[in-house]
Short mmCIF file of C-alpha atoms and ligand atoms in Angstrom, two decimals:
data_model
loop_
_atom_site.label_atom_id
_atom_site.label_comp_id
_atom_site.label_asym_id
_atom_site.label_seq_id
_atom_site.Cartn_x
_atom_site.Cartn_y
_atom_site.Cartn_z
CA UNK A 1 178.27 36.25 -137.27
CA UNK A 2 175.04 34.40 -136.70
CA UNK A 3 171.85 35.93 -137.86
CA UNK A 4 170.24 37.17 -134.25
CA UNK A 5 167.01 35.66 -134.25
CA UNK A 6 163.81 38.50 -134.05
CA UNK A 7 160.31 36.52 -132.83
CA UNK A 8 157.84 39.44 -133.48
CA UNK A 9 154.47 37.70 -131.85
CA UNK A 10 150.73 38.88 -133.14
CA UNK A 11 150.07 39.44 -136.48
CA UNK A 12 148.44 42.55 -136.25
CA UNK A 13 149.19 46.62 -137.45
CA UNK A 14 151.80 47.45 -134.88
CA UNK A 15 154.12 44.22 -135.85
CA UNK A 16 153.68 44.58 -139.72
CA UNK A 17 155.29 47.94 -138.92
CA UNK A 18 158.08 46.42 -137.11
CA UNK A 19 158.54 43.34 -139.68
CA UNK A 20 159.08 46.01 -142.14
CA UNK A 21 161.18 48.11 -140.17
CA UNK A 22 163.74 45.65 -139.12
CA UNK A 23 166.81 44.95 -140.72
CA UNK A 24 167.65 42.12 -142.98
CA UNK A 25 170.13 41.32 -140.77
CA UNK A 26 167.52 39.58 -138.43
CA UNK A 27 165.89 36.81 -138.78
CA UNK A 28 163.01 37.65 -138.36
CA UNK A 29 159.38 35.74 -137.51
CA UNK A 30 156.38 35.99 -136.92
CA UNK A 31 154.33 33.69 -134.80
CA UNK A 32 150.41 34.17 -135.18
CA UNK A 33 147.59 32.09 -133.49
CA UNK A 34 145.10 32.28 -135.72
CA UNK A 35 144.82 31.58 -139.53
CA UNK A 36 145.72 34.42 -140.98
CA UNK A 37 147.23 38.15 -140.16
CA UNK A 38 145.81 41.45 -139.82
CA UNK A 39 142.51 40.41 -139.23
CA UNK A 40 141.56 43.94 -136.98
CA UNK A 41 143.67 45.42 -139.79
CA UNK A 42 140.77 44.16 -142.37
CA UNK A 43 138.03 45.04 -140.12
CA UNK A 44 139.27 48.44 -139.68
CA UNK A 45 138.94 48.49 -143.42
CA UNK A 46 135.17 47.66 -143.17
CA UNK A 47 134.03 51.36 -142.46
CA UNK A 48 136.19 53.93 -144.21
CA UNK A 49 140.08 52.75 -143.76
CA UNK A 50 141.72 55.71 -141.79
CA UNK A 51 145.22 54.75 -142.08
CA UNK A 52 146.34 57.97 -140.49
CA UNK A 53 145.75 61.74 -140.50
CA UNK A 54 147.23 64.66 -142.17
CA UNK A 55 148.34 65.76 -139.10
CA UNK A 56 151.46 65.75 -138.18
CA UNK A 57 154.54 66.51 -135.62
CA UNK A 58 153.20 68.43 -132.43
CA UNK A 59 149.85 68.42 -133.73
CA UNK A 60 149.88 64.83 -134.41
CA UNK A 61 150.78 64.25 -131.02
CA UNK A 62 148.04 66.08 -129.42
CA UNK A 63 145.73 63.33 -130.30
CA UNK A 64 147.34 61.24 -127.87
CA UNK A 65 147.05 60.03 -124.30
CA UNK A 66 149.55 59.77 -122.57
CA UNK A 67 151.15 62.70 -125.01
CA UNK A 68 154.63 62.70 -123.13
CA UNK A 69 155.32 58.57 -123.50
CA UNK A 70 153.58 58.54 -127.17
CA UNK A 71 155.44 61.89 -128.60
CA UNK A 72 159.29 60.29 -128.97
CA UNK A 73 157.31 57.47 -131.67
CA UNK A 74 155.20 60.05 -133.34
CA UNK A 75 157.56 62.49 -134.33
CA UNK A 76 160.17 59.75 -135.16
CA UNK A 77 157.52 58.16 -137.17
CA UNK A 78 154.60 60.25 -138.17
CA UNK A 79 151.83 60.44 -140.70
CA UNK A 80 154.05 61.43 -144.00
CA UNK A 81 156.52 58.58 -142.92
CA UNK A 82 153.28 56.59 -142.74
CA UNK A 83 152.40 57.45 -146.44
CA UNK A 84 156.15 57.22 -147.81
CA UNK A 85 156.11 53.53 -146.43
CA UNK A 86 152.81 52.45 -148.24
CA UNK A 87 153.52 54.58 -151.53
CA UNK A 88 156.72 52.70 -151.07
CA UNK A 89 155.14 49.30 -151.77
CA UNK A 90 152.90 49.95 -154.22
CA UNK A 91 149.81 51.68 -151.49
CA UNK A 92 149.40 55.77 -152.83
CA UNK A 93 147.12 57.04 -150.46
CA UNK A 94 145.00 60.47 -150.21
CA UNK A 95 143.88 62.89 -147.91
CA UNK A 96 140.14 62.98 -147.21
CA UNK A 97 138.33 66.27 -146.80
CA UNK A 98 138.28 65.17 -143.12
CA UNK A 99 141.73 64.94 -143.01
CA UNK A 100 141.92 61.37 -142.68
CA UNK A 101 144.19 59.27 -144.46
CA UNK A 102 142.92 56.59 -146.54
CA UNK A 103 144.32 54.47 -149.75
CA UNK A 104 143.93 55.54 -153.46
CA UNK A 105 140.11 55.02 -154.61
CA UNK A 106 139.78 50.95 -155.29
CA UNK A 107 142.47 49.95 -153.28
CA UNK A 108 140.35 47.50 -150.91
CA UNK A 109 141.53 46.57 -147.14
CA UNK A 110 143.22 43.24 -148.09
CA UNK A 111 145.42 44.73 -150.97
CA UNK A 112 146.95 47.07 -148.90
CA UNK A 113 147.23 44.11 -146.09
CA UNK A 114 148.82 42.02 -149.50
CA UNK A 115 150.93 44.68 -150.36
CA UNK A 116 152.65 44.86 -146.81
CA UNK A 117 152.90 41.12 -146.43
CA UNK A 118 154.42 40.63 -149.81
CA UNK A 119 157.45 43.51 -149.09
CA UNK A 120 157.89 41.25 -145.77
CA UNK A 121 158.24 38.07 -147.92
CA UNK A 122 160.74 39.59 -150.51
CA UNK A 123 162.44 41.39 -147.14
CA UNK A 124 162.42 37.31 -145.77
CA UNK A 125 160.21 37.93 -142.91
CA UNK A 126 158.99 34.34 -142.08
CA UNK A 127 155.05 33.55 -140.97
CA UNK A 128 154.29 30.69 -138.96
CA UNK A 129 150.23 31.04 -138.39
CA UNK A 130 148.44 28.95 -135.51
CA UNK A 131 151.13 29.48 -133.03
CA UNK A 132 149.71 30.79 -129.86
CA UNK A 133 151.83 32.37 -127.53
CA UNK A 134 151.14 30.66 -124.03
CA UNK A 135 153.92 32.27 -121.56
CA UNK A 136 157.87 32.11 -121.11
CA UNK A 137 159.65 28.76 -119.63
CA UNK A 138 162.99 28.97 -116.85
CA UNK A 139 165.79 29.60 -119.06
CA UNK A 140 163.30 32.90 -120.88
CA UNK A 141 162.48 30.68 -124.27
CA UNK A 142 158.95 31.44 -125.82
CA UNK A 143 156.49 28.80 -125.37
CA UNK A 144 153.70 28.27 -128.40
CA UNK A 145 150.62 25.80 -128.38
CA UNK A 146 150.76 24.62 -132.23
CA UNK A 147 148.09 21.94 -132.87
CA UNK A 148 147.21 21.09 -129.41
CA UNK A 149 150.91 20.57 -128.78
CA UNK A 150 153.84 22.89 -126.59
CA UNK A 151 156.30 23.96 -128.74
CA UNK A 152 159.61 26.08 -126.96
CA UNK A 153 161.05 28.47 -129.33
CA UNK A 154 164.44 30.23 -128.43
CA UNK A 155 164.82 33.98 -129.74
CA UNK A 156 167.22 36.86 -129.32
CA UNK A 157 164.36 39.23 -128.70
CA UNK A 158 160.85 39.28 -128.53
CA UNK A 159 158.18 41.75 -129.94
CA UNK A 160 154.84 41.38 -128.51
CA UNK A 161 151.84 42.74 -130.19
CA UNK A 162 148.99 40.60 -129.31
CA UNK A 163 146.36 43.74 -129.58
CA UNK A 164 143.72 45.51 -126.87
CA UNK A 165 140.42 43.92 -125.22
CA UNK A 166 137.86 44.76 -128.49
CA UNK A 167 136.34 42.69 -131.38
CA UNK A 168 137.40 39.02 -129.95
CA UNK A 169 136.74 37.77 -133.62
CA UNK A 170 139.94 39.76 -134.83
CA UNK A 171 142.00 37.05 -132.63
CA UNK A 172 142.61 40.14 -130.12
CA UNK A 173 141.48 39.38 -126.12
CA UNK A 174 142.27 39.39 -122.62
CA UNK A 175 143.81 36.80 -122.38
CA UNK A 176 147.23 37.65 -122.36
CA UNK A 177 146.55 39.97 -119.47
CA UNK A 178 147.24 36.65 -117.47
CA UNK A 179 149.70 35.40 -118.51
CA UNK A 180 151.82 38.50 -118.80
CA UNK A 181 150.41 39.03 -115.15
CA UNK A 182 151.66 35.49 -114.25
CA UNK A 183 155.38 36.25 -115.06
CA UNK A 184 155.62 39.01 -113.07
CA UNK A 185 154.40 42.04 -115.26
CA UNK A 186 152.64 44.88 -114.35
CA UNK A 187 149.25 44.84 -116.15
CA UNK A 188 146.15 47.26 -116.04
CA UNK A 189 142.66 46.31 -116.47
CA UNK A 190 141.36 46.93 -120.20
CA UNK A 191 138.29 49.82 -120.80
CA UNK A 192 136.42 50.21 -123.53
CA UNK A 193 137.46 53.41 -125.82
CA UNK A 194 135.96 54.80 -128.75
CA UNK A 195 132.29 53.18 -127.93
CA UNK A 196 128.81 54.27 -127.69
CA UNK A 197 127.46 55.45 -124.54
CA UNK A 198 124.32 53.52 -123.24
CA UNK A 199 121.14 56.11 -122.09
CA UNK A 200 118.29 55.12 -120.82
CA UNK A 201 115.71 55.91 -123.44
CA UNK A 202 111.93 56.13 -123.06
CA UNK A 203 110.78 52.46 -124.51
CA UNK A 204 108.36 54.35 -126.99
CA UNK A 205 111.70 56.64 -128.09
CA UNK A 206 113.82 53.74 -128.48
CA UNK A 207 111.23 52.22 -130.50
CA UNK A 208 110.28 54.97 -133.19
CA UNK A 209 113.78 56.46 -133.24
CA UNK A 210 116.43 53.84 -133.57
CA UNK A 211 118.76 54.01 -136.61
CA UNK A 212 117.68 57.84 -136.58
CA UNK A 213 120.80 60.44 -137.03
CA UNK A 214 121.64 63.63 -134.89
CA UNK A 215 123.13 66.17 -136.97
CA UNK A 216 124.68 69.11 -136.90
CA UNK A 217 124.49 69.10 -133.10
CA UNK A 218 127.49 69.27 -130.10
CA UNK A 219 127.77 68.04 -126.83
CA UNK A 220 129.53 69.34 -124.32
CA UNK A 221 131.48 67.72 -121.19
CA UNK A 222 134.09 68.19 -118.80
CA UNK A 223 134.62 71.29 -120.57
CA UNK A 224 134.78 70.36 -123.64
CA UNK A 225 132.65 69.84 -126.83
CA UNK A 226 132.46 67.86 -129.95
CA UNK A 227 130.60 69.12 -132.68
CA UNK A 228 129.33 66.87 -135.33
CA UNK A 229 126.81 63.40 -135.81
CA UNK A 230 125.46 61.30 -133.41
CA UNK A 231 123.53 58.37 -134.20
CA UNK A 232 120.01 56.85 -131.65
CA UNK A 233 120.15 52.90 -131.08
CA UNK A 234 118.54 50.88 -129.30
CA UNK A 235 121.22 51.02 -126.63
CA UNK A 236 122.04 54.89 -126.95
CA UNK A 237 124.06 56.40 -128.68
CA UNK A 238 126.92 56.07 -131.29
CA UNK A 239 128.82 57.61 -133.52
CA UNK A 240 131.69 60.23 -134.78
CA UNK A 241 131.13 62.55 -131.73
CA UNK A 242 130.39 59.46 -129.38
CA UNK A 243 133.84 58.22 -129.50
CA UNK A 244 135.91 61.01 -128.33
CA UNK A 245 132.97 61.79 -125.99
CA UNK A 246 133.01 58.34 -124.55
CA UNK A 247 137.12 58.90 -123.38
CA UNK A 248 135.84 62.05 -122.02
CA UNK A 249 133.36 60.86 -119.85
CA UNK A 250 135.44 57.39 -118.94
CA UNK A 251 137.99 59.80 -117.54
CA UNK A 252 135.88 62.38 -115.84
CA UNK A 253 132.35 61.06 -115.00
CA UNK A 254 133.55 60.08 -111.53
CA UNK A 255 134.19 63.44 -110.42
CA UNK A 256 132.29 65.68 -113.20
CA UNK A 257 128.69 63.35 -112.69
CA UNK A 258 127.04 61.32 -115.70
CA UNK A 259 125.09 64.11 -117.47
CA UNK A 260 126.71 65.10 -120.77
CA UNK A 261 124.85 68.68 -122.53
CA UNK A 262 123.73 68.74 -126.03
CA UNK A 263 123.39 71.66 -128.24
CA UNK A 264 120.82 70.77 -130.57
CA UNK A 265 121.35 73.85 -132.68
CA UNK A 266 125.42 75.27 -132.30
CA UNK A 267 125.37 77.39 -135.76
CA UNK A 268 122.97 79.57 -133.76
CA UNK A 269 122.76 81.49 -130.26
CA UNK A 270 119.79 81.84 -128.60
CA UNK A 271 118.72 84.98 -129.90
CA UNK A 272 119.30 83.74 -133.62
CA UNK A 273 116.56 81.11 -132.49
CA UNK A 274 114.09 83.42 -130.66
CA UNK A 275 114.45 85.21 -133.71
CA UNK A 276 113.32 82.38 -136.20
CA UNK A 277 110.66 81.78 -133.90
CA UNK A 278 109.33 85.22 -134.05
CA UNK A 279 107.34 87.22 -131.24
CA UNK A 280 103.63 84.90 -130.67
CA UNK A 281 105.62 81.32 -131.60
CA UNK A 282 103.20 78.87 -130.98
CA UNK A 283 104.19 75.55 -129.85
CA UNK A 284 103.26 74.23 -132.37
CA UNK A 285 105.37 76.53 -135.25
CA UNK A 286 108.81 74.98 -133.22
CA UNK A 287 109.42 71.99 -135.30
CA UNK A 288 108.48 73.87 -138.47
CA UNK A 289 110.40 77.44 -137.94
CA UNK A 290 113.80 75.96 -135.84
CA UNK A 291 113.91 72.61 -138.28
CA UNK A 292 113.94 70.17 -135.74
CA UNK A 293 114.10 66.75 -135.80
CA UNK A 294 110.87 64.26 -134.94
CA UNK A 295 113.26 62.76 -132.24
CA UNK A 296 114.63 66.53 -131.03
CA UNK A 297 111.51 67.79 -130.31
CA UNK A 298 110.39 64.53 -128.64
CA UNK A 299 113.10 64.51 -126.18
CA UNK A 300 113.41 67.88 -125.45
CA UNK A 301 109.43 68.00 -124.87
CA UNK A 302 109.53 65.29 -123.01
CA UNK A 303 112.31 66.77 -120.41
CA UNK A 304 110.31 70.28 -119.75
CA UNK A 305 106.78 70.66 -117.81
CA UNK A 306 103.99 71.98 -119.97
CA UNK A 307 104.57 75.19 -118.31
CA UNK A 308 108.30 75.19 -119.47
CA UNK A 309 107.84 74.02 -123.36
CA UNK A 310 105.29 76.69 -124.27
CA UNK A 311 107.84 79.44 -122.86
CA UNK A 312 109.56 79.99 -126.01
CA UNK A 313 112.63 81.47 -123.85
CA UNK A 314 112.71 77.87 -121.70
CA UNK A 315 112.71 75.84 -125.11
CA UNK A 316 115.42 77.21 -126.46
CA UNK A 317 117.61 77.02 -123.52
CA UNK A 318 116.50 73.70 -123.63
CA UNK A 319 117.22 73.28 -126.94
CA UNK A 320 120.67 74.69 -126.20
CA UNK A 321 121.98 73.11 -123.20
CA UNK A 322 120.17 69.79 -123.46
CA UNK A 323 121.27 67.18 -120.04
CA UNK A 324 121.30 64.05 -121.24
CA UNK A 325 122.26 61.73 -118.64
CA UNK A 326 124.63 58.62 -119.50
CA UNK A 327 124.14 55.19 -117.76
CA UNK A 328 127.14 53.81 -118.80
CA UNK A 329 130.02 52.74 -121.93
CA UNK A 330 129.38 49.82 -124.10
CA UNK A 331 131.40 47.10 -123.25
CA UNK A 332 134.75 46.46 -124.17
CA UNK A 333 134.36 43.39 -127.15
CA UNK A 334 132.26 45.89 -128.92
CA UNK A 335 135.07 49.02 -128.44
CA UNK A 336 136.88 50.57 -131.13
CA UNK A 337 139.77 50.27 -129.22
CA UNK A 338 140.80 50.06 -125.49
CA UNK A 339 142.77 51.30 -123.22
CA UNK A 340 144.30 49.57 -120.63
CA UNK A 341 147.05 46.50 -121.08
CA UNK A 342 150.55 47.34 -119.44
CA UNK A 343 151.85 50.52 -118.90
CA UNK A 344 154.59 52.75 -119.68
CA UNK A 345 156.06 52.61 -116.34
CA UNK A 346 156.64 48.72 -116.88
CA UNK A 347 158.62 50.13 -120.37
CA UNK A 348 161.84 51.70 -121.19
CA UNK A 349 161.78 54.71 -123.59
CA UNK A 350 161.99 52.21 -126.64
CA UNK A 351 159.43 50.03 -125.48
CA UNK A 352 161.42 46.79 -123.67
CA UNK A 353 159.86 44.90 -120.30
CA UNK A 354 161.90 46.59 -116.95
CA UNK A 355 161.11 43.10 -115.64
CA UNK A 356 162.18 40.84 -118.63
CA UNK A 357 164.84 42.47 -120.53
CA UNK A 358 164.67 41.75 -124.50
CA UNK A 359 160.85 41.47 -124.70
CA UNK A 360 159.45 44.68 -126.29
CA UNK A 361 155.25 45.91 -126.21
CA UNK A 362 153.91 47.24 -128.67
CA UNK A 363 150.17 48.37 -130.15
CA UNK A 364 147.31 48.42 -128.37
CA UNK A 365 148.63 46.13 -125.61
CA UNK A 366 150.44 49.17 -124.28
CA UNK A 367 147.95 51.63 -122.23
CA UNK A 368 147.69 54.38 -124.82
CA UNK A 369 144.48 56.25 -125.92
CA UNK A 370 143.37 57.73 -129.35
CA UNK A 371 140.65 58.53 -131.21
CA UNK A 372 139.58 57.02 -134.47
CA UNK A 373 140.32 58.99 -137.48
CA UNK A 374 143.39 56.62 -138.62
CA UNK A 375 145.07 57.91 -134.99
CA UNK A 376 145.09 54.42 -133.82
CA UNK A 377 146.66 52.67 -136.65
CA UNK A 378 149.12 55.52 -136.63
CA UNK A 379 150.10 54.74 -133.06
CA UNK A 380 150.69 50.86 -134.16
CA UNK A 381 152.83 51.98 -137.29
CA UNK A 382 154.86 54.73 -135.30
CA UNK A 383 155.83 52.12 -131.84
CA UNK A 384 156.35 49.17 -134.41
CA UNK A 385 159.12 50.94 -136.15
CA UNK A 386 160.35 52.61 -132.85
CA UNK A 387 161.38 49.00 -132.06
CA UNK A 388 162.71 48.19 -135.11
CA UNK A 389 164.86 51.26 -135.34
CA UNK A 390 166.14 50.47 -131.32
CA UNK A 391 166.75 46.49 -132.27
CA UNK A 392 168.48 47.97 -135.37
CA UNK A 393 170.56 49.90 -133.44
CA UNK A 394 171.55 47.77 -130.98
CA UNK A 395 172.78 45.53 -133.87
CA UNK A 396 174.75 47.54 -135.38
CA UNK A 397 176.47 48.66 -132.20
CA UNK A 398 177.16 45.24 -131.93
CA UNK A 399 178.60 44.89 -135.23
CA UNK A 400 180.93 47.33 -134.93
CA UNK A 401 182.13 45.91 -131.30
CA UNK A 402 183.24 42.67 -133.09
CA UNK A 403 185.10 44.59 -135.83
C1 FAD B 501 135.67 48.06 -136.13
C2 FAD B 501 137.03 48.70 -136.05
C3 FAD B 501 137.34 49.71 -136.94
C4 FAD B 501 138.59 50.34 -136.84
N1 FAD B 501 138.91 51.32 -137.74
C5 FAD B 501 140.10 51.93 -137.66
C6 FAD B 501 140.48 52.93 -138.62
O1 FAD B 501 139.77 53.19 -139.61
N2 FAD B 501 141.66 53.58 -138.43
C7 FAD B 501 142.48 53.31 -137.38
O2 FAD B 501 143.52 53.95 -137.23
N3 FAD B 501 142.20 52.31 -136.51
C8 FAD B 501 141.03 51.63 -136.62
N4 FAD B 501 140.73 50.62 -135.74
C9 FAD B 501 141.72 50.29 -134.69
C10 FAD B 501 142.90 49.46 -135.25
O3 FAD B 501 142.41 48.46 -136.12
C11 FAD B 501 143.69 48.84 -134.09
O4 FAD B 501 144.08 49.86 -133.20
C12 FAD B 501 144.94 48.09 -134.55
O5 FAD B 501 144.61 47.11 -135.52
C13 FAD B 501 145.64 47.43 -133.37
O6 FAD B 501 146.78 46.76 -133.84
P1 FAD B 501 147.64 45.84 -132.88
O7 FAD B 501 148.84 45.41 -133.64
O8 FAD B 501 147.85 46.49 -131.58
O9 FAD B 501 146.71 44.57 -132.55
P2 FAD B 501 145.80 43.63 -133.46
O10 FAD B 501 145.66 44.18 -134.82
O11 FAD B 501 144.57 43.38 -132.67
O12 FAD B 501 146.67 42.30 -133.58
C14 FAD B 501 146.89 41.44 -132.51
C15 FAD B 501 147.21 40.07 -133.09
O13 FAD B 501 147.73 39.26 -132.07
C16 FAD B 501 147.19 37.96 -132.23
N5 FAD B 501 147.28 37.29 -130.93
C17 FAD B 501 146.58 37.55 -129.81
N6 FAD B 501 146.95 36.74 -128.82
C18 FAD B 501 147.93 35.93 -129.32
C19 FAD B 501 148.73 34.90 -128.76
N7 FAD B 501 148.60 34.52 -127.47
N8 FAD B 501 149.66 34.31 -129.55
C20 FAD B 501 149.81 34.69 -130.86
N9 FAD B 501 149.07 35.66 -131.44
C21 FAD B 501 148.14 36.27 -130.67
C22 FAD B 501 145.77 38.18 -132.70
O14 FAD B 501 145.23 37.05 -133.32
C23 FAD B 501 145.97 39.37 -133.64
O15 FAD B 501 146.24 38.95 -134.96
C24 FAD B 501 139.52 49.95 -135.84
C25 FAD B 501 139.19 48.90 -134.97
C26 FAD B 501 137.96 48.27 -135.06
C27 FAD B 501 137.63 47.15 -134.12
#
């Protein structure tokens, strides 16, 4: 029997997965537009390289949006399967004390990326770089731009994973939305997730308190609250509570209103903080006696009449339950991630196109949500060997028909 032919098409986390995955009874390749692969994959590497989480099975799956259409890849394909796989080919890994999953000590971004592309070569995975996928022609055969040129390349199946909205440099944009859209696919808008949040800070603030961190603080929205660091820019703010706060308030600030509440002191209630103040605090003691940031004590200042700030009682329900109002998110090209892409409804279970059988999404082009902490890469890993495991099925079935 012929070798079926697998085109898997991006070059990015979720198809390394599924390159891996597949059977040797494919023939499988990849077709990448730019240069090189895994080029988010090595930026993701830049700042800390979550490659998953400890967490696993229900809890795992928790972390996700939509949970119901993510949980079947998750638990088939979790974070210890994640691990196995890269101790596998030579990538040990470790748990940080945050619970995020990152490689042994020294092991930089583009050896583990090395690592997984050489188990594809000795596996025969095949890499053709600068093919850009430009749509699908009558009789359903992929159509590539290589070198200015239209090249038509007939496959079996097709596994798209051409990545979200965010960090255009990666090779990952919108414009597959298009053409997607153009043959007859249901496709949603991408938004920005995982971002900073843009506020509208005093000029002199913005000024004197950029690149100044928040810690130790929570904020609190749509009931509920992320405790943790937040960093001041220019624009806002970012940062390891801004990210899940920022799907929070794309979700709800419609209905809930733009003001987010911070707690600039959550290790103690009010009382704790009268108490530290003591009975005749003067103004002037609160910076001193509470330990409060230069920029904390500007802002909250700032938001309370004269009257208000020198009640000791006002400040520290100020201090407490600080509104912070939110203009907007930062813009999709600088997201973490997005959301956004084509939706489960336009999927089966195991990830194929209702509308054009044999074509399977996977990654961030499908409208999932996570938040960072290696719960994105995780999502790539677990649909890219969903697919492989379906097309591996299906094969075999096959196989067993002809015998
Ligand atoms: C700054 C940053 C830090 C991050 N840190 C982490 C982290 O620590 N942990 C974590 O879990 N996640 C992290 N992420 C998120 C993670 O990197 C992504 O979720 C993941 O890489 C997405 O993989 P993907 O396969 O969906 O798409 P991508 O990795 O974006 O791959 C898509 C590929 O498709 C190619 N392509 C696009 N269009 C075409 C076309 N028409 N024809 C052919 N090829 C095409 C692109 O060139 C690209 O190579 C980070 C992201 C960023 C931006």
């Amino acid at each position: 029997m012929k070798r079926p032919k697998i085109a898997l098409i991006g070059g990015g986390a979720a198809i390394l997965s599924a390159a891996y995955h597949l059977s040797s009874d494919f023939e499988v390749t990849i077709y990448e537009k730019g240069k090189r692969l895994g080029r988010k994959f090595l930026v993701a590497g830049k700042g800390g390289f979550n490659l998953s989480n400890e967490l696993d099975g229900a809890d795992l799956v928790e972390k996700y949006a939509p949970k119901d259409q993510m949980q079947p890849f998750l638990l088939a394909f979790g974070s210890d399967d994640t691990r196995e796989w890269l101790k596998k080919i030579g990538i040990p890994t470790f748990v940080g004390s945050s619970g995020r999953i990152f490689p042994e000590k020294g092991l930089k971004p583009a050896a583990v990326l090395k690592a997984i592309l050489d188990a594809l070569e000795k596996k025969g995975v095949i890499i053709k770089t600068n093919h850009e996928f430009i749509g699908w022609s009558a009789d359903e055969s992929l159509l590539f731009t290589v070198d200015n040129e239209q090249v038509k390349i007939k496959a079996d199946t097709a596994v798209f994973s051409l990545g979200g909205g965010s960090w255009s440099k990666t090779g990952a944009n919108d414009k597959w939305l298009k053409i997607f859209s153009d043959a007859g696919v249901e496709t949603v808008p991408f938004q920005p997730s995982n971002c900073g949040l843009n506020v509208n800070w005093e000029e002199s603030f913005r000024t004197s308190h950029q690149g100044s961190p928040l810690k130790n603080i929570s904020i609190s929205f749509a009931g509920k609250t992320f405790k943790g660091e937040a960093l001041i820019t220019t624009y806002g703010l970012e940062g390891n509570i801004i990210y899940p706060l920022s799907a929070m308030w794309r979700a709800h600030h419609l209905e809930k209103g733009n003001t987010v509440y911070i707690d600039f002191k959550p290790n103690n209630t009010h009382e704790e903080l009268l108490a530290k103040l003591g009975p005749e605090a003067a103004p002037k003691k609160y910076k001193s006696r509470l330990n409060l940031s230069k920029p904390v004590l500007e802002l909250v200042k700032w938001s309370l009449s004269k009257e208000d700030y020198i009640n000791s009682h006002r400040f520290i329900a100020q201090i407490k339950h600080f509104p912070l109002s939110i203009e907007s998110m930062r813009n999709v090209e600088e997201a973490i991630s997005t959301t956004g892409g084509i939706p489960f409804r336009a999927l089966s279970p195991t990830l194929e196109l209702h509308s054009k059988p044999a074509n399977y999404i996977i990654g961030e082009m499908v409208n999932w949500d996570a938040p960072t902490g290696g719960f994105l890469l995780q999502g790539c890993f677990s649909m890219g060997y969903i697919v492989a495991k379906e097309l591996n099925k299906k094969h075999e079935g096959l196989l067993r028909a002809d015998i």
